[in-house]
Short mmCIF file of C-alpha atoms in Angstrom, two decimals:
data_model
loop_
_atom_site.label_atom_id
_atom_site.label_comp_id
_atom_site.label_asym_id
_atom_site.label_seq_id
_atom_site.Cartn_x
_atom_site.Cartn_y
_atom_site.Cartn_z
CA MET A 95 82.16 58.24 91.38
CA ILE A 96 84.89 55.70 92.10
CA GLU A 97 87.71 56.62 94.46
CA TYR A 98 91.06 54.90 95.29
CA ARG A 99 92.35 56.01 98.83
CA SER A 100 96.02 55.04 99.33
CA VAL A 101 95.44 51.70 97.98
CA GLY A 102 98.04 48.96 98.14
CA LYS A 103 98.22 45.36 97.06
CA THR A 104 101.00 42.82 97.91
CA PHE A 105 100.57 39.44 96.73
CA SER A 106 101.26 36.37 98.77
CA GLY A 107 104.62 36.07 97.16
CA GLY A 108 105.68 39.35 98.70
CA ASN A 109 105.92 41.51 95.57
CA ALA A 110 103.90 44.73 95.71
CA ALA A 111 101.69 45.08 92.55
CA VAL A 112 100.41 48.62 93.68
CA ALA A 113 101.48 50.82 96.50
CA ASP A 114 99.78 53.85 97.94
CA PHE A 115 97.66 54.51 94.92
CA ASP A 116 95.11 57.45 94.86
CA LEU A 117 92.85 58.33 92.08
CA VAL A 118 89.18 59.74 91.50
CA ILE A 119 87.23 58.40 88.65
CA PRO A 120 84.44 60.77 87.87
CA SER A 121 80.90 59.33 87.04
CA HIS A 122 79.71 59.02 83.51
CA THR A 123 83.24 59.23 81.92
CA THR A 124 85.73 56.84 80.68
CA THR A 125 88.82 56.43 82.68
CA VAL A 126 91.53 54.28 80.86
CA PHE A 127 94.47 52.75 83.02
CA VAL A 128 97.25 52.16 80.60
CA GLY A 129 100.64 50.68 80.98
CA SER A 130 102.98 47.75 80.21
CA SER A 131 102.39 44.46 81.74
CA GLY A 132 103.28 44.14 85.29
CA CYS A 133 102.10 47.78 86.05
CA GLY A 134 99.18 46.77 88.21
CA LYS A 135 96.50 48.08 85.88
CA THR A 136 94.28 44.91 86.05
CA THR A 137 94.75 44.50 89.76
CA LEU A 138 93.45 48.11 90.19
CA LEU A 139 90.52 47.41 87.91
CA ARG A 140 89.65 44.15 89.79
CA MET A 141 89.54 45.85 93.06
CA VAL A 142 86.42 47.81 92.09
CA ASN A 143 84.38 44.60 92.07
CA ARG A 144 86.36 42.93 94.81
CA MET A 145 87.89 40.34 92.56
CA VAL A 146 91.06 41.51 94.20
CA GLU A 147 91.06 42.83 97.74
CA PRO A 148 93.45 45.59 98.50
CA THR A 149 96.05 44.79 101.45
CA SER A 150 95.94 48.51 102.39
CA GLY A 151 93.72 51.56 101.73
CA GLN A 152 90.12 51.63 100.48
CA VAL A 153 88.20 51.65 97.33
CA LEU A 154 84.93 53.56 97.38
CA ILE A 155 81.94 53.78 94.99
CA ASP A 156 79.85 56.75 95.85
CA ASP A 157 81.58 57.29 99.10
CA VAL A 158 80.81 53.77 100.23
CA ASP A 159 83.70 51.31 100.81
CA VAL A 160 83.34 48.42 98.68
CA ALA A 161 84.82 46.11 101.30
CA SER A 162 81.57 46.74 103.23
CA ARG A 163 79.57 45.21 100.45
CA ASN A 164 78.68 41.58 99.80
CA PRO A 165 81.08 40.60 96.97
CA VAL A 166 78.53 38.58 95.05
CA GLU A 167 75.92 41.34 95.15
CA LEU A 168 78.56 43.86 94.32
CA ARG A 169 79.73 41.98 91.23
CA ARG A 170 76.23 41.60 89.94
CA SER A 171 75.71 45.38 90.15
CA ILE A 172 78.74 46.07 88.06
CA GLY A 173 79.34 45.14 84.43
CA TYR A 174 82.45 43.29 83.65
CA VAL A 175 84.06 42.63 80.25
CA MET A 176 87.35 40.63 79.93
CA GLN A 177 89.77 39.75 77.13
CA ALA A 178 88.50 36.76 75.13
CA SER A 179 85.09 37.58 76.29
CA GLY A 180 84.91 34.75 79.03
CA LEU A 181 81.48 33.74 77.92
CA LEU A 182 80.00 30.47 79.23
CA PRO A 183 80.74 27.81 76.60
CA HIS A 184 77.75 25.67 77.46
CA ARG A 185 75.14 28.49 77.17
CA SER A 186 73.64 29.97 74.12
CA VAL A 187 74.36 33.60 73.19
CA LEU A 188 70.93 34.65 74.56
CA ASP A 189 71.61 32.88 77.96
CA ASN A 190 75.01 34.29 78.13
CA VAL A 191 73.76 37.80 77.72
CA GLY A 192 71.00 37.17 80.30
CA THR A 193 73.25 35.51 82.86
CA VAL A 194 73.14 38.27 85.52
CA LEU A 195 69.59 38.91 85.16
CA ARG A 196 68.71 35.24 85.92
CA LEU A 197 71.21 35.37 88.82
CA GLN A 198 69.24 38.33 90.14
CA GLY A 199 65.93 36.28 89.94
CA VAL A 200 64.52 38.07 86.88
CA SER A 201 61.90 35.82 85.17
CA ARG A 202 62.67 33.77 82.10
CA ALA A 203 60.41 36.04 79.78
CA GLU A 204 61.67 39.25 81.10
CA THR A 205 65.24 38.13 80.67
CA ARG A 206 64.74 36.90 77.24
CA ARG A 207 63.07 40.19 76.21
CA ARG A 208 65.93 42.28 77.71
CA SER A 209 68.68 40.05 76.42
CA LEU A 210 67.25 40.33 72.66
CA GLU A 211 67.11 44.16 73.15
CA LEU A 212 70.64 44.28 74.44
CA MET A 213 71.84 42.07 71.56
CA GLU A 214 70.38 44.86 69.19
CA THR A 215 71.96 47.70 71.27
CA VAL A 216 75.43 46.27 70.80
CA GLY A 217 74.81 45.67 67.08
CA LEU A 218 74.32 41.88 67.19
CA ASP A 219 71.97 40.04 64.83
CA THR A 220 69.36 38.49 67.03
CA ALA A 221 69.43 35.36 64.62
CA LEU A 222 72.57 34.51 66.50
CA ALA A 223 70.65 34.26 69.89
CA ASP A 224 70.68 30.40 69.92
CA ARG A 225 74.28 29.87 68.89
CA TYR A 226 76.88 28.90 71.22
CA PRO A 227 79.96 31.06 71.72
CA HIS A 228 82.42 28.97 69.97
CA GLN A 229 80.20 29.20 66.80
CA LEU A 230 80.83 33.07 66.63
CA SER A 231 83.79 35.17 65.46
CA GLY A 232 86.04 36.82 67.97
CA GLY A 233 84.38 40.33 67.27
CA GLN A 234 80.83 38.74 67.76
CA GLN A 235 81.91 37.11 71.08
CA GLN A 236 83.20 40.34 72.19
CA ARG A 237 79.98 42.26 71.59
CA VAL A 238 78.13 39.27 73.46
CA GLY A 239 80.60 40.19 76.25
CA VAL A 240 79.62 43.78 76.26
CA ALA A 241 75.91 42.99 75.96
CA ARG A 242 76.17 40.71 78.85
CA ALA A 243 77.97 43.41 81.04
CA LEU A 244 75.18 45.93 80.19
CA VAL A 245 72.12 43.90 80.45
CA THR A 246 71.28 44.89 83.96
CA ASP A 247 72.03 48.50 83.14
CA PRO A 248 74.81 49.00 85.76
CA ASN A 249 76.21 52.42 86.44
CA ILE A 250 79.77 51.09 86.34
CA LEU A 251 81.49 49.08 83.52
CA LEU A 252 84.77 47.39 84.03
CA MET A 253 86.65 46.57 80.87
CA ASP A 254 89.90 44.50 81.11
CA GLU A 255 91.70 44.48 77.67
CA PRO A 256 88.38 43.70 76.09
CA PHE A 257 89.74 44.26 72.54
CA GLY A 258 93.09 42.68 73.06
CA ALA A 259 92.45 39.33 71.23
CA VAL A 260 90.60 40.60 68.07
CA ASP A 261 92.14 41.57 64.70
CA PRO A 262 92.98 45.36 64.14
CA ILE A 263 90.10 45.94 61.83
CA VAL A 264 87.55 44.29 64.19
CA ARG A 265 89.12 46.29 67.05
CA ASP A 266 88.60 49.52 65.15
CA GLU A 267 84.94 48.63 64.76
CA LEU A 268 84.59 47.66 68.41
CA GLN A 269 86.06 50.76 69.54
CA ALA A 270 83.88 52.98 67.48
CA GLU A 271 80.90 51.05 68.78
CA LEU A 272 82.06 51.59 72.42
CA LEU A 273 82.35 55.32 71.82
CA ARG A 274 78.72 55.28 70.30
CA LEU A 275 77.45 53.31 73.14
CA GLN A 276 79.09 55.64 75.60
CA ARG A 277 77.55 58.69 73.99
CA GLU A 278 74.05 56.98 74.43
CA LEU A 279 74.54 55.45 77.80
CA GLY A 280 76.86 57.62 79.83
CA LYS A 281 78.18 54.86 81.99
CA THR A 282 81.22 55.19 84.33
CA ILE A 283 83.67 53.11 82.39
CA VAL A 284 87.03 51.82 83.76
CA PHE A 285 89.05 50.51 80.89
CA VAL A 286 92.33 48.65 81.05
CA THR A 287 94.77 48.46 77.88
CA HIS A 288 98.41 48.37 77.11
CA ASP A 289 97.72 50.38 73.74
CA ILE A 290 98.16 53.98 74.23
CA ASP A 291 96.34 54.79 71.01
CA GLU A 292 93.35 52.90 72.49
CA ALA A 293 93.72 54.87 75.65
CA PHE A 294 93.68 58.26 73.94
CA LEU A 295 90.80 57.21 71.54
CA LEU A 296 88.53 56.04 74.37
CA GLY A 297 89.60 57.90 77.62
CA ASP A 298 88.19 61.15 78.91
CA GLN A 299 90.78 60.55 81.63
CA VAL A 300 93.92 58.58 80.86
CA VAL A 301 96.00 57.12 83.80
CA ILE A 302 99.36 56.15 82.70
CA LEU A 303 100.96 53.76 85.09
CA ALA A 304 104.62 52.73 85.62
CA LYS A 305 105.94 49.62 87.38
CA GLY A 306 104.23 48.88 90.87
CA GLY A 307 101.05 50.78 90.06
CA GLN A 308 102.74 54.29 90.37
CA ARG A 309 100.67 57.00 88.63
CA ALA A 310 103.22 58.40 85.92
CA GLN A 311 100.66 61.02 84.70
CA VAL A 312 96.74 61.63 85.05
CA GLY A 313 94.88 63.77 82.55
CA THR A 314 93.08 64.11 79.33
CA PRO A 315 94.85 62.76 76.19
CA ALA A 316 95.41 66.50 75.07
CA ASP A 317 96.83 67.41 78.55
CA ILE A 318 99.31 64.47 78.45
CA LEU A 319 100.39 65.29 74.93
CA ALA A 320 100.83 68.91 75.61
CA ALA A 321 102.82 68.48 78.72
CA PRO A 322 104.17 65.00 79.52
CA ALA A 323 105.19 64.74 83.05
CA ASN A 324 108.53 63.00 82.55
CA ASP A 325 110.63 61.09 80.04
CA PHE A 326 108.86 57.82 80.80
CA VAL A 327 105.48 59.40 79.66
CA ARG A 328 107.28 60.97 76.66
CA SER A 329 108.57 57.65 75.70
CA PHE A 330 105.35 55.71 76.37
CA VAL A 331 103.07 58.04 74.43
CA GLY A 332 105.58 57.98 71.56
CA LEU A 333 106.68 61.64 71.64
CA ASP A 334 110.29 60.80 72.19
CA LYS A 335 111.07 59.43 68.62
CA GLY A 336 108.88 61.99 66.83
CA GLY A 337 106.07 59.49 66.01
CA ARG A 338 103.39 61.87 67.13
CA GLU A 339 104.79 64.98 65.51
CA LEU A 340 102.68 66.54 62.69
CA HIS A 341 103.57 69.50 60.68
CA VAL A 342 101.81 71.60 58.13
CA GLU A 343 102.76 71.85 54.41
CA GLU A 344 101.07 74.42 52.11
CA ARG A 345 99.40 73.25 48.81
CA ASP A 346 97.84 75.72 46.64
CA GLY A 347 96.74 77.81 49.75
CA VAL A 348 95.43 74.73 51.57
CA GLN A 349 97.30 73.63 54.79
CA VAL A 350 98.01 69.98 54.64
CA VAL A 351 98.76 68.16 58.03
CA VAL A 352 101.65 65.54 57.38
CA ASP A 353 102.90 63.08 59.99
CA ALA A 354 106.47 62.11 60.83
CA GLN A 355 106.80 59.75 57.95
CA GLY A 356 105.76 62.34 55.54
CA ARG A 357 102.24 60.80 54.95
CA ALA A 358 99.39 63.58 54.43
CA THR A 359 96.81 62.69 57.16
CA GLY A 360 94.42 65.72 56.62
CA VAL A 361 93.81 69.27 56.17
CA LEU A 362 93.90 72.11 58.66
CA LYS A 363 90.74 74.13 59.06
CA GLY A 364 90.95 77.75 59.94
CA MET B 297 68.48 -22.50 70.34
CA ARG B 298 66.12 -25.03 71.88
CA TRP B 299 67.81 -24.61 75.12
CA ILE B 300 67.17 -20.94 75.08
CA GLY B 301 63.37 -21.42 74.23
CA ASN B 302 62.99 -23.90 77.09
CA ASN B 303 64.78 -21.43 79.50
CA THR B 304 63.59 -17.92 78.71
CA ASP B 305 62.17 -17.30 82.26
CA LEU B 306 65.36 -18.25 83.74
CA ILE B 307 67.33 -16.11 81.21
CA LEU B 308 65.06 -13.02 81.64
CA GLY B 309 65.33 -13.31 85.39
CA TYR B 310 69.16 -13.43 85.27
CA LEU B 311 69.08 -10.46 82.79
CA ALA B 312 66.92 -8.34 85.06
CA SER B 313 69.00 -8.98 88.04
CA HIS B 314 72.17 -8.25 86.04
CA VAL B 315 70.62 -4.91 85.00
CA TRP B 316 69.99 -3.66 88.45
CA LEU B 317 73.31 -4.97 89.77
CA SER B 318 75.08 -3.10 87.14
CA ILE B 319 73.10 0.13 87.21
CA VAL B 320 72.73 0.77 90.99
CA PRO B 321 76.66 0.64 91.62
CA THR B 322 77.37 2.74 88.46
CA VAL B 323 74.87 5.49 89.58
CA LEU B 324 75.89 5.31 93.34
CA GLY B 325 79.64 5.37 92.21
CA PHE B 326 79.00 8.39 90.01
CA LEU B 327 77.17 10.51 92.73
CA LEU B 328 79.79 9.65 95.29
CA ALA B 329 82.75 10.45 93.04
CA LEU B 330 81.50 13.87 92.06
CA PRO B 331 82.09 15.83 95.40
CA ILE B 332 85.32 13.73 95.90
CA GLY B 333 86.59 14.75 92.40
CA TRP B 334 85.61 18.33 92.95
CA TRP B 335 87.45 18.43 96.29
CA ALA B 336 90.55 16.73 94.82
CA ASN B 337 90.58 19.17 92.02
CA ARG B 338 90.66 21.94 94.54
CA VAL B 339 93.22 20.71 97.03
CA PRO B 340 96.37 18.97 95.43
CA ALA B 341 97.04 16.92 98.51
CA VAL B 342 93.60 15.47 98.39
CA ARG B 343 94.02 14.68 94.69
CA GLY B 344 97.18 12.80 95.37
CA VAL B 345 95.34 10.67 98.17
CA VAL B 346 92.33 10.05 96.17
CA LEU B 347 94.26 8.88 93.13
CA SER B 348 96.53 6.39 95.12
CA VAL B 349 93.44 5.03 97.11
CA GLY B 350 91.72 4.59 93.90
CA ASN B 351 94.54 2.70 92.36
CA VAL B 352 95.05 0.42 95.38
CA LEU B 353 91.34 -0.29 95.67
CA TYR B 354 91.23 -1.36 91.97
CA THR B 355 93.93 -3.85 92.48
CA ILE B 356 92.03 -5.89 95.06
CA PRO B 357 90.74 -8.96 93.14
CA SER B 358 87.04 -8.62 92.74
CA LEU B 359 86.24 -12.08 93.81
CA ALA B 360 88.19 -11.87 96.83
CA PHE B 361 86.62 -8.51 97.67
CA ILE B 362 83.01 -9.82 97.30
CA LEU B 363 83.93 -12.81 99.52
CA ILE B 364 85.60 -10.82 102.14
CA LEU B 365 82.74 -8.18 102.45
CA PRO B 366 80.33 -10.19 104.54
CA GLY B 367 82.96 -10.73 107.21
CA VAL B 368 83.75 -6.88 107.32
CA ILE B 369 80.27 -5.36 107.25
CA GLY B 370 78.25 -8.16 108.53
CA THR B 371 75.96 -8.94 105.53
CA GLY B 372 74.77 -12.42 104.61
CA PHE B 373 77.19 -14.57 102.47
CA LEU B 374 74.78 -14.65 99.64
CA ASP B 375 73.61 -11.07 99.93
CA PRO B 376 73.41 -9.25 96.66
CA LEU B 377 74.42 -6.08 98.83
CA ASN B 378 77.91 -7.45 98.82
CA ILE B 379 78.16 -7.11 95.06
CA VAL B 380 76.51 -3.72 94.99
CA ILE B 381 78.87 -2.35 97.59
CA ALA B 382 82.11 -3.88 96.09
CA LEU B 383 81.08 -2.62 92.62
CA THR B 384 80.43 0.81 94.08
CA VAL B 385 83.75 0.91 95.54
CA TYR B 386 85.30 0.07 92.12
CA ALA B 387 83.21 2.69 90.56
CA VAL B 388 84.11 5.35 92.88
CA ALA B 389 87.89 4.39 92.52
CA VAL B 390 87.75 5.02 88.67
CA MET B 391 85.17 7.70 88.69
CA ALA B 392 86.93 10.05 91.18
CA ARG B 393 89.92 10.30 88.92
CA PHE B 394 87.77 11.21 85.85
CA ALA B 395 85.70 13.60 87.92
CA SER B 396 89.00 15.32 89.21
CA ASP B 397 90.12 15.56 85.63
CA GLY B 398 86.83 16.78 84.43
CA PHE B 399 86.69 19.64 86.94
CA ALA B 400 90.48 20.45 86.17
CA SER B 401 89.38 20.64 82.43
CA VAL B 402 87.22 23.72 82.92
CA SER B 403 88.92 26.99 81.60
CA PRO B 404 90.14 29.20 84.56
CA ALA B 405 89.28 32.13 82.43
CA VAL B 406 85.61 31.11 82.19
CA LEU B 407 85.50 30.50 85.97
CA ASP B 408 87.05 33.79 86.57
CA SER B 409 84.67 35.65 84.36
CA ALA B 410 81.68 33.72 85.78
CA ARG B 411 82.85 34.79 89.41
CA ALA B 412 83.14 38.47 88.20
CA SER B 413 79.70 38.31 86.78
CA GLY B 414 78.31 37.51 90.17
CA PHE B 415 78.08 33.68 90.51
CA GLY B 416 78.18 32.73 94.06
CA ALA B 417 80.08 29.67 95.39
CA ALA B 418 77.27 27.10 94.92
CA GLY B 419 76.13 28.58 91.56
CA LEU B 420 79.68 28.43 90.28
CA ALA B 421 79.92 24.71 91.29
CA LEU B 422 76.67 23.55 90.05
CA ARG B 423 75.91 25.77 87.08
CA VAL B 424 79.32 26.36 85.59
CA GLU B 425 81.86 23.82 86.77
CA LEU B 426 79.52 20.76 86.68
CA PRO B 427 78.13 21.18 83.29
CA LEU B 428 81.59 22.17 81.77
CA ALA B 429 83.13 19.00 83.29
CA GLY B 430 80.28 17.13 81.66
CA PRO B 431 82.18 15.83 78.68
CA VAL B 432 85.06 14.16 80.67
CA LEU B 433 82.39 13.00 83.37
CA LEU B 434 80.51 11.22 80.52
CA ALA B 435 83.65 9.60 79.19
CA GLY B 436 84.33 8.30 82.81
CA LEU B 437 80.79 7.09 83.24
CA ARG B 438 80.91 5.11 80.03
CA VAL B 439 84.13 3.29 81.22
CA VAL B 440 82.51 2.56 84.69
CA SER B 441 79.25 1.45 83.16
CA VAL B 442 80.93 -1.28 80.89
CA SER B 443 83.28 -2.54 83.45
CA THR B 444 80.65 -2.85 86.12
CA VAL B 445 78.40 -4.79 83.75
CA SER B 446 81.42 -7.23 83.07
CA LEU B 447 82.26 -7.37 86.85
CA VAL B 448 78.62 -8.30 87.85
CA SER B 449 79.32 -11.63 86.41
CA VAL B 450 81.94 -12.45 88.90
CA GLY B 451 79.15 -12.30 91.58
CA ALA B 452 77.71 -15.51 89.94
CA LEU B 453 80.68 -17.24 91.92
CA ALA B 454 79.51 -15.87 95.11
CA GLY B 455 76.05 -17.38 94.45
CA VAL B 456 74.21 -14.23 93.27
CA ASP B 457 71.94 -14.71 90.49
CA ASN B 458 72.90 -12.76 87.27
CA LEU B 459 74.03 -13.59 83.74
CA GLY B 460 77.38 -14.89 85.04
CA ARG B 461 75.35 -17.95 86.39
CA LEU B 462 75.06 -19.03 82.67
CA PHE B 463 78.70 -19.20 82.49
CA THR B 464 79.17 -21.24 85.69
CA GLU B 465 76.31 -23.47 85.12
CA GLY B 466 77.26 -23.81 81.47
CA VAL B 467 80.65 -24.90 82.17
CA PHE B 468 79.55 -27.24 84.86
CA THR B 469 77.03 -29.17 82.77
CA GLY B 470 79.07 -28.72 79.39
CA ASN B 471 76.29 -26.64 77.88
CA THR B 472 77.74 -24.43 75.07
CA ALA B 473 74.51 -22.80 74.27
CA GLU B 474 74.13 -21.61 77.61
CA ILE B 475 77.61 -20.14 77.96
CA LEU B 476 77.27 -18.49 74.53
CA THR B 477 73.96 -16.96 75.68
CA GLY B 478 75.50 -15.54 78.79
CA ILE B 479 78.27 -14.01 76.78
CA VAL B 480 76.13 -12.46 74.05
CA LEU B 481 73.77 -10.91 76.72
CA VAL B 482 76.53 -9.60 78.84
CA VAL B 483 78.00 -7.90 75.81
CA ALA B 484 74.74 -6.62 74.47
CA LEU B 485 73.72 -5.16 77.83
CA ALA B 486 77.06 -3.27 78.04
CA LEU B 487 76.55 -1.92 74.56
CA VAL B 488 72.99 -0.90 75.28
CA LEU B 489 73.87 0.97 78.56
CA ASP B 490 76.77 2.67 76.70
CA LEU B 491 74.28 3.65 73.99
CA LEU B 492 71.88 5.13 76.47
CA LEU B 493 74.86 7.25 77.92
CA VAL B 494 75.76 8.58 74.68
CA ILE B 495 72.19 9.57 73.90
CA ALA B 496 71.92 11.04 77.33
CA GLY B 497 75.06 13.02 76.87
CA ARG B 498 73.73 14.49 73.46
CA ALA B 499 70.64 15.63 75.12
CA LEU B 500 72.48 17.07 78.11
CA LEU B 501 75.63 18.49 76.56
CA PRO B 502 74.25 19.82 73.20
CA TRP B 503 77.10 22.59 73.28
CA SER B 504 79.94 19.91 73.34
CA ALA B 505 78.57 17.82 70.51
CA GLY B 506 78.26 21.17 68.45
CA ALA B 507 81.78 21.85 69.33
CA ARG B 508 82.98 18.44 67.97
CA ARG B 509 81.01 18.96 64.83
CA VAL B 510 82.18 22.35 64.19
CA ARG B 511 85.86 21.39 64.86
CA GLY B 512 85.52 18.42 62.41
CA GLY B 513 83.91 20.70 59.84
CA VAL B 514 86.68 23.33 59.94
CA ALA B 515 89.52 20.72 59.65
#
């Protein structure tokens, strides 16, 4: 469990990225921070592995304040995936996947074995093991990024707009893959995105953030759609312009669900 | 040609001395410039100082520098150490700028991601920043190596044996073969050292050579 207790962050320029933020992130679920740029979502994410230090309040993992932990050790114990994968350009795919194991002093042979295993887990052809990152497609690089984050079998996985830089088809694929992995692995995932559809697809708990890290609404996607807390949320999730309104049309006794543009999207089952 | 045949021992002796007078300052200059360049890349004020001092040092005429050194550091007037120290100073002056640029060329996103993965400060500098600065460091090392080989010749005027002696003696005795031998060997030595650096670069930075090939291939 990850817990934010009245967390604030004011950067040296004096602007408050986050103020008095409280949240509980239950274990083995996916929590998505979603909001426009400048809402503090990445700042909040990076507080979990001390890449950003709060100026007030505490962040706790299983009731232990992360500020009391050695930052380097803490980071090695938490998986981290970022946009454009952040892979080391001078190391092969296999070495990139095994990076943290080597940092933890795991032997070369064991690192190799577990890295190859992880490549398979995330759906990467092991024939790519000796390539360098720049020789892979964007989607493949992102899978390497996920494999690298999972190789130590961490309890927590932090994902900072991991699928932001790939084309929509590959993004759909990677999202489906992440859902499959999460069903198998049951990690505590904290995911940052500006895409509300991605948030609703992946999140068990969705945190909609307004400027300055204010919680506009926290809940399951269904909760939020059923009862948007205010106009900001209504507009952010696309309820204001009717974009999410579906209605039913009957055809020969079958109830067909039609979206706002009049496109048939499915049938209603009794 | 007959002159060369009669003087092989002399020529090889000058060549050997020229080789180590070139390699030692290049290597020392490289090793000293790395931490300076790394620090300069971290602290903008340091970078400004390093670049200006480097420029000023490089404007000191090499012959004057070599002749003044004994008076400053108390070495003998004909001591080869004078040349080694003077050329090391020039090498640092040039290399520190390349080192600073090399460390600046490392992608901040890659560094951020490496830090988030759990690299400590030393691991980050030695295992991420240093190799990624490699291509620029190599470019700098090639410049320094060639310029050092050529500068060593100046040491002949300060009485230190090296291939430069073939120019000074050749001019003095009007021996064209001797002068030409000196020129050809200095150029050949510079080319050989450069080639060795390129080969070492291929071996140590395989990812970078691959990147060039792929970019070329796509274009």
